[in-house]
XYZ file of C-alpha atoms in Angstrom:
484
model
C 81.292 119.846 117.952
C 84.759 120.699 116.696
C 86.572 123.878 117.691
C 87.646 124.268 114.061
C 84.108 124.292 112.654
C 81.474 126.817 111.631
C 78.932 125.530 114.229
C 81.400 126.295 117.034
C 81.959 129.817 115.704
C 78.201 130.345 116.135
C 77.841 128.353 119.359
C 80.578 130.151 121.319
C 79.381 133.795 121.030
C 75.771 132.772 121.753
C 76.780 130.958 124.958
C 79.199 133.770 125.881
C 76.499 136.471 125.610
C 73.905 134.462 127.534
C 76.459 133.507 130.173
C 77.521 137.043 131.044
C 73.920 138.278 130.806
C 73.178 135.835 133.608
C 76.093 137.165 135.693
C 73.654 139.589 137.348
C 71.370 136.689 138.224
C 72.120 133.795 140.542
C 75.292 131.747 140.083
C 73.248 128.564 139.705
C 71.769 129.868 136.436
C 75.230 130.438 134.988
C 76.301 126.933 135.955
C 73.089 125.442 134.571
C 73.712 127.249 131.272
C 77.260 125.859 131.158
C 75.942 122.349 131.756
C 73.317 122.633 129.010
C 75.885 124.163 126.631
C 78.330 121.362 127.421
C 75.726 118.708 126.661
C 74.834 120.432 123.384
C 78.549 120.663 122.520
C 79.059 116.956 123.221
C 75.769 115.837 121.713
C 76.708 117.455 118.409
C 78.675 114.258 117.659
C 76.170 111.734 118.940
C 73.266 112.328 121.276
C 73.166 108.652 122.253
C 76.546 108.915 123.989
C 75.127 111.705 126.163
C 73.369 108.965 128.126
C 76.722 107.328 128.884
C 78.253 110.674 129.880
C 75.302 111.561 132.135
C 75.262 108.093 133.719
C 79.009 108.166 134.396
C 78.652 111.623 135.927
C 75.705 110.624 138.125
C 77.377 107.463 139.433
C 80.583 109.200 140.539
C 78.519 111.993 142.104
C 76.661 109.386 144.176
C 79.801 107.366 144.935
C 81.352 110.517 146.342
C 78.972 110.461 149.316
C 79.915 106.872 150.094
C 83.625 107.572 149.717
C 83.211 110.516 152.091
C 81.862 108.231 154.828
C 83.597 108.259 158.209
C 83.779 104.480 157.999
C 86.980 103.659 156.117
C 85.599 100.258 155.187
C 82.557 101.830 153.566
C 84.677 104.562 151.959
C 87.050 101.986 150.494
C 84.124 99.950 149.142
C 82.672 102.922 147.241
C 86.124 103.957 146.043
C 86.649 100.559 144.429
C 83.095 100.677 143.108
C 83.899 103.955 141.363
C 87.178 102.590 139.984
C 85.390 99.455 138.741
C 82.649 101.570 137.166
C 85.018 103.911 135.320
C 87.460 101.223 134.245
C 84.514 99.076 133.258
C 83.212 101.789 130.931
C 86.672 102.146 129.416
C 87.039 98.374 129.243
C 83.826 97.840 127.293
C 84.133 100.707 124.845
C 87.893 100.989 124.454
C 89.637 97.767 125.409
C 87.209 94.847 125.114
C 87.885 94.056 121.444
C 91.647 94.279 122.008
C 91.624 91.740 124.837
C 89.149 89.496 123.013
C 91.464 89.367 119.991
C 94.551 88.777 122.154
C 92.895 85.870 123.975
C 91.840 84.429 120.632
C 95.417 84.617 119.342
C 96.790 83.066 122.533
C 94.358 80.127 122.442
C 94.967 79.509 118.740
C 98.698 79.293 119.468
C 98.000 76.169 121.555
C 95.526 74.723 119.081
C 92.275 75.918 120.638
C 90.018 77.802 118.225
C 87.649 80.335 119.712
C 85.150 82.744 118.239
C 84.917 85.722 120.599
C 82.149 88.264 120.253
C 83.541 91.471 118.773
C 81.607 94.607 119.698
C 80.648 96.800 116.752
C 80.454 100.058 118.664
C 82.130 103.397 118.178
C 84.492 104.790 120.781
C 82.699 107.643 122.572
C 84.583 110.906 122.110
C 86.413 112.054 125.246
C 85.681 108.895 127.253
C 89.275 108.660 128.530
C 89.110 112.235 129.765
C 85.768 112.448 131.540
C 86.237 109.085 133.292
C 89.541 110.374 134.687
C 87.767 113.526 135.910
C 85.342 111.354 137.861
C 88.060 109.174 139.353
C 90.147 112.157 140.447
C 87.111 113.506 142.336
C 86.521 110.325 144.355
C 90.277 109.858 144.925
C 90.517 113.348 146.426
C 87.552 112.650 148.706
C 89.051 109.348 149.852
C 92.359 111.060 150.647
C 90.527 113.672 152.719
C 91.457 116.540 150.417
C 87.837 117.625 149.904
C 84.284 116.886 150.981
C 81.607 115.462 148.663
C 79.796 118.173 146.717
C 76.019 118.300 147.232
C 75.089 120.359 144.169
C 74.831 117.976 141.201
C 74.923 120.726 138.564
C 78.218 122.068 139.920
C 79.731 118.585 139.889
C 78.412 117.880 136.389
C 79.976 121.099 135.081
C 83.301 119.993 136.579
C 83.119 116.691 134.672
C 81.873 117.987 131.326
C 82.793 121.692 131.024
C 82.744 121.916 127.240
C 86.193 123.458 126.546
C 87.942 120.479 128.150
C 85.338 117.745 127.744
C 86.695 115.779 124.804
C 90.485 116.229 124.928
C 91.418 117.808 128.228
C 93.265 119.109 130.037
C 92.353 116.582 132.722
C 91.183 118.803 135.561
C 91.363 118.258 139.317
C 88.383 118.724 141.582
C 90.367 120.907 144.007
C 91.356 123.227 141.165
C 88.192 123.593 139.071
C 85.314 123.013 141.494
C 86.081 126.084 143.658
C 85.953 128.208 140.495
C 82.584 126.696 139.594
C 81.216 127.304 143.086
C 82.309 130.947 143.311
C 80.966 133.933 141.420
C 82.877 134.847 138.264
C 83.424 138.463 137.291
C 84.142 139.431 133.710
C 87.748 140.549 133.212
C 88.718 142.328 130.002
C 92.394 141.396 130.401
C 91.534 137.726 131.048
C 89.203 137.657 128.039
C 91.866 139.292 125.849
C 94.403 136.681 126.927
C 91.814 134.029 126.130
C 91.204 135.341 122.615
C 94.940 135.467 121.889
C 95.341 131.886 123.113
C 92.391 130.754 121.003
C 93.762 132.483 117.903
C 97.202 130.933 118.375
C 95.749 127.498 119.120
C 93.456 127.665 116.093
C 96.371 128.727 113.882
C 98.482 125.829 115.145
C 95.708 123.343 114.398
C 94.148 124.653 111.181
C 97.265 125.997 109.453
C 100.296 124.181 110.880
C 99.023 120.751 112.007
C 96.595 120.258 109.125
C 99.151 121.658 106.690
C 101.826 119.257 107.916
C 99.363 116.357 107.770
C 99.292 116.459 103.952
C 103.042 115.850 103.578
C 103.306 113.568 106.615
C 100.489 111.292 105.469
C 101.988 111.039 102.002
C 105.404 110.037 103.392
C 104.096 107.476 105.873
C 101.720 105.970 103.324
C 104.511 105.531 100.749
C 107.517 104.981 103.025
C 108.717 101.846 101.236
C 109.629 103.827 98.102
C 111.268 106.862 99.728
C 114.802 107.835 100.720
C 116.115 107.900 104.283
C 116.193 111.709 104.279
C 112.547 111.887 103.228
C 111.511 109.404 105.924
C 113.346 111.468 108.530
C 111.501 114.578 107.335
C 108.232 112.656 107.637
C 108.997 111.620 111.213
C 109.988 115.178 112.151
C 106.867 116.474 110.447
C 104.660 114.140 112.491
C 106.379 115.213 115.710
C 105.300 118.770 115.049
C 101.934 117.790 113.608
C 100.834 115.978 116.767
C 102.318 118.728 118.946
C 100.462 121.509 117.113
C 97.275 119.462 116.886
C 97.095 118.615 120.587
C 98.653 121.743 122.078
C 96.492 123.786 119.695
C 93.401 122.119 121.146
C 94.619 122.738 124.696
C 95.267 126.416 123.990
C 91.816 126.846 122.461
C 90.394 125.137 125.555
C 92.361 127.357 127.955
C 91.445 130.450 125.959
C 87.750 129.552 125.785
C 87.667 128.910 129.532
C 89.222 132.334 130.148
C 86.299 133.921 128.276
C 84.014 132.461 130.941
C 86.220 133.454 133.876
C 87.936 130.083 134.423
C 91.609 129.189 134.583
C 92.263 125.599 133.516
C 95.413 123.606 134.182
C 98.234 123.990 131.681
C 98.695 121.008 129.396
C 101.785 121.930 127.345
C 104.889 123.848 128.388
C 106.989 123.922 125.214
C 108.010 120.231 125.434
C 110.337 120.293 122.424
C 112.669 122.634 124.323
C 113.235 119.900 126.922
C 116.791 118.904 127.830
C 115.998 115.287 128.723
C 113.092 112.838 128.662
C 112.150 113.558 132.279
C 111.738 117.245 131.486
C 109.810 116.349 128.328
C 107.208 114.522 130.407
C 106.922 117.469 132.754
C 106.066 119.598 129.719
C 104.079 117.245 127.434
C 100.409 116.488 128.265
C 101.101 117.790 131.746
C 97.625 117.082 133.129
C 97.857 113.373 132.237
C 101.434 112.987 133.495
C 100.591 114.612 136.829
C 97.372 112.556 137.092
C 99.308 109.295 136.785
C 101.965 110.561 139.186
C 99.465 111.546 141.894
C 96.967 108.696 141.554
C 99.126 105.768 140.460
C 102.873 106.354 140.824
C 102.800 107.762 144.386
C 100.214 105.216 145.689
C 102.486 102.456 144.318
C 105.290 103.863 146.450
C 106.869 106.262 143.991
C 110.629 106.363 144.387
C 110.644 106.108 148.179
C 110.862 102.317 148.374
C 114.254 101.892 146.763
C 115.573 101.895 143.230
C 114.076 98.530 142.241
C 110.550 99.624 143.164
C 111.125 103.009 141.527
C 112.131 101.289 138.273
C 109.089 99.014 138.490
C 106.741 101.925 139.141
C 108.263 103.957 136.324
C 107.683 101.168 133.805
C 104.121 100.700 135.070
C 103.391 104.411 134.607
C 104.771 104.575 131.083
C 103.146 101.332 129.949
C 99.782 102.386 131.394
C 100.181 105.802 129.803
C 100.805 104.140 126.458
C 97.801 101.843 126.882
C 95.651 104.838 127.895
C 96.212 106.251 124.422
C 94.733 103.224 122.706
C 94.100 99.489 122.744
C 97.008 98.547 120.525
C 100.508 97.150 120.985
C 102.079 100.105 119.224
C 100.983 102.457 122.017
C 102.365 100.086 124.645
C 105.623 99.933 122.682
C 105.680 103.730 122.551
C 105.303 103.841 126.339
C 108.052 101.233 126.781
C 110.446 103.266 124.606
C 109.909 106.312 126.800
C 110.363 104.199 129.931
C 113.697 102.971 128.554
C 114.731 106.575 127.870
C 113.705 107.664 131.366
C 115.403 104.765 133.154
C 119.061 105.964 132.899
C 118.064 109.336 134.353
C 116.293 107.607 137.237
C 119.226 105.288 138.002
C 121.701 108.180 137.924
C 119.411 110.415 140.043
C 119.269 112.960 137.226
C 115.543 112.771 136.509
C 114.824 115.970 138.454
C 117.628 118.217 137.294
C 115.337 120.373 135.111
C 112.258 120.950 137.256
C 112.060 124.717 137.480
C 112.526 127.144 134.631
C 112.465 126.478 130.921
C 115.773 126.448 129.069
C 117.475 129.854 128.689
C 114.752 131.481 130.792
C 116.816 134.599 131.462
C 118.765 134.539 128.176
C 117.925 135.120 124.545
C 119.571 131.926 123.300
C 120.568 128.527 124.729
C 124.218 127.619 125.099
C 125.760 124.841 123.008
C 125.276 122.189 125.718
C 121.587 123.042 126.060
C 121.136 123.065 122.292
C 122.650 119.586 121.962
C 120.525 118.323 124.864
C 117.359 119.642 123.212
C 118.273 118.147 119.840
C 119.075 114.767 121.414
C 115.820 114.713 123.368
C 113.833 115.706 120.293
C 115.516 112.972 118.215
C 114.576 110.365 120.822
C 110.995 111.614 121.064
C 110.673 111.678 117.266
C 111.899 108.083 117.046
C 109.235 107.065 119.580
C 106.530 108.950 117.652
C 107.046 106.578 114.707
C 105.626 103.757 116.836
C 102.799 106.018 117.977
C 101.919 106.970 114.392
C 102.080 103.474 112.846
C 99.699 100.983 114.472
C 101.389 97.913 113.001
C 104.632 97.392 114.944
C 106.203 95.397 112.113
C 105.592 98.287 109.738
C 107.002 100.759 112.284
C 110.159 98.673 112.632
C 110.434 98.445 108.840
C 110.064 102.236 108.634
C 112.989 102.686 111.050
C 115.039 99.965 109.353
C 114.628 101.621 105.973
C 116.031 104.862 107.365
C 119.154 103.068 108.630
C 119.610 100.684 105.692
C 119.007 103.347 103.056
C 121.424 105.693 104.791
C 124.218 103.088 104.824
C 123.602 101.864 101.293
C 123.468 105.326 99.798
C 125.105 107.907 102.124
C 125.411 110.346 99.226
C 121.636 110.753 99.228
C 122.014 113.275 102.032
C 123.963 115.510 99.655
C 120.814 115.823 97.568
C 117.666 117.582 98.621
C 115.308 115.097 100.323
C 111.574 115.023 99.821
C 109.273 116.439 102.465
C 111.166 119.710 102.909
C 107.780 121.429 102.842
C 107.459 120.594 106.562
C 110.213 123.125 107.324
C 108.007 125.976 106.096
C 105.663 125.187 108.968
C 108.186 124.079 111.586
C 110.741 126.903 111.530
C 108.254 129.775 112.125
C 106.613 127.690 114.862
C 109.922 127.125 116.672
C 110.714 130.847 116.518
C 107.249 131.749 117.836
C 107.420 129.185 120.653
C 110.885 130.408 121.624
C 109.560 133.961 121.848
C 106.694 133.039 124.194
C 108.443 130.169 126.043
C 108.502 131.866 129.466
C 104.751 131.532 129.995
C 102.567 129.031 128.181
C 99.367 130.637 129.475
C 99.884 134.054 127.917
C 100.791 134.821 124.320
C 103.582 137.315 124.789
C 103.072 140.330 122.475
C 105.873 142.192 120.746
C 106.784 145.695 122.007
C 105.019 147.163 118.967
C 101.237 147.380 119.105
C 100.814 147.798 115.354
C 102.917 144.691 114.720
C 100.822 142.724 117.205
C 97.637 143.685 115.401
C 99.203 142.935 112.019
C 100.250 139.436 113.153
C 96.800 138.736 114.613
C 95.030 139.930 111.462
C 97.260 137.858 109.168
C 96.693 134.753 111.313
C 92.939 135.366 111.325
C 92.912 135.787 107.539
C 94.733 132.490 107.054
C 92.306 130.694 109.392
C 89.168 132.229 107.840
C 90.420 131.499 104.348
C 90.975 127.861 105.310
C 87.524 127.641 106.876
C 85.778 128.880 103.740
C 88.049 127.005 101.331
C 86.933 123.708 102.854
C 83.417 124.829 103.725
C 81.880 121.902 101.828
C 84.100 119.358 103.603
C 84.109 117.883 107.086
C 86.603 119.765 109.324
C 89.623 117.678 110.287
C 89.265 116.141 113.714
C 91.861 116.514 116.453
C 94.254 113.567 116.813
C 93.549 113.100 120.525
C 89.825 112.638 119.915
C 90.785 109.041 119.091
C 91.895 108.442 122.674
């Protein structure tokens, strides 16, 4: 079920009413309702993949008891069993065909012809997210940070709570499970914050991201005939398209969870206001970045084993992060580009210089140095997004080459208006809005004028509703991160 669909607009209020009706009953009934609702939400795509989700959930629930054993040998055995199970699921559904094709190419290069079996199966939605939920649970038990949970329903809700099930944020057992196990009390202020987040997230997806997609797709599909300025506008447009698409989903997820009395982890903290690549990765897809840091980077030794090991671990993290996004060389290349951008900061010990407040936290505007840092970081990130957007690396390189070659051959083209300027109509208002609310990503900061707040909300709602009914006979556009 898509957030930006008519079925969800019916599903959510029904579950909300039943959920709070049960608040006077036992907590287990509320959790059972959430589990059933989550399975319905997920099964809306394909009921057959519910079996995979339920099996994955059950196995990690059972492994948890083994990992919690006092015998470290037994605990380590079940930990590796869980890792093998989760990576095995990902390997079969997400990575098998990629490796089969790579082995075929490698053997053919030395004159050996093979005919590997290629699996004709769809990628289950959200598989990369719910497998990481399960692994984080058993990792935390192994590290002694929590005990195995005995109530299966509570654990299952942690894995597949419907707001975060298919595209995150990637939750931690120590953060979400206590909320599931304790009684929730309806809070009007929390619900109001949730509705504002949902409205803003829906606007970013339905109006901005989907609006940008029209121009962006046209530019990328016809790049070989366009000017350098137009290609640059296309790349910038995609940067904001993927940001609004994914952060919009995360804000709808956070807002929906608030309606049910839950506080999920933040996933985006205004990443395009970052002053360097290190800060960008502390603000972009935060739940994934922190997951890799805690469960891969630190166990590998982090930065405590010397610069050489720190460089090695950094490249491993970025390459794995790229591969997590998809079984394709372009994603690995995208990760390598970010690793190369991060490396100078690491070597100069400047990778943690922006770890606290967002830029110009106590000022209305950034200074010139901060502005140039933000623009430079955004330019680098936008360049990397080209390789994320185009699956064929040769085509991605040609896209970049055409920008450079066209610019040198015809520098006067920048005097003329480039194509793709339509993206600015979406981007500029978004930047202004994000700058206004940049101090807290979890709360949509209202203006001092109540009437203006209501007017803005009503206008946004009208735009969203109009879009819903305009394309009522068409399939709603999916979220980009559903592919991963």
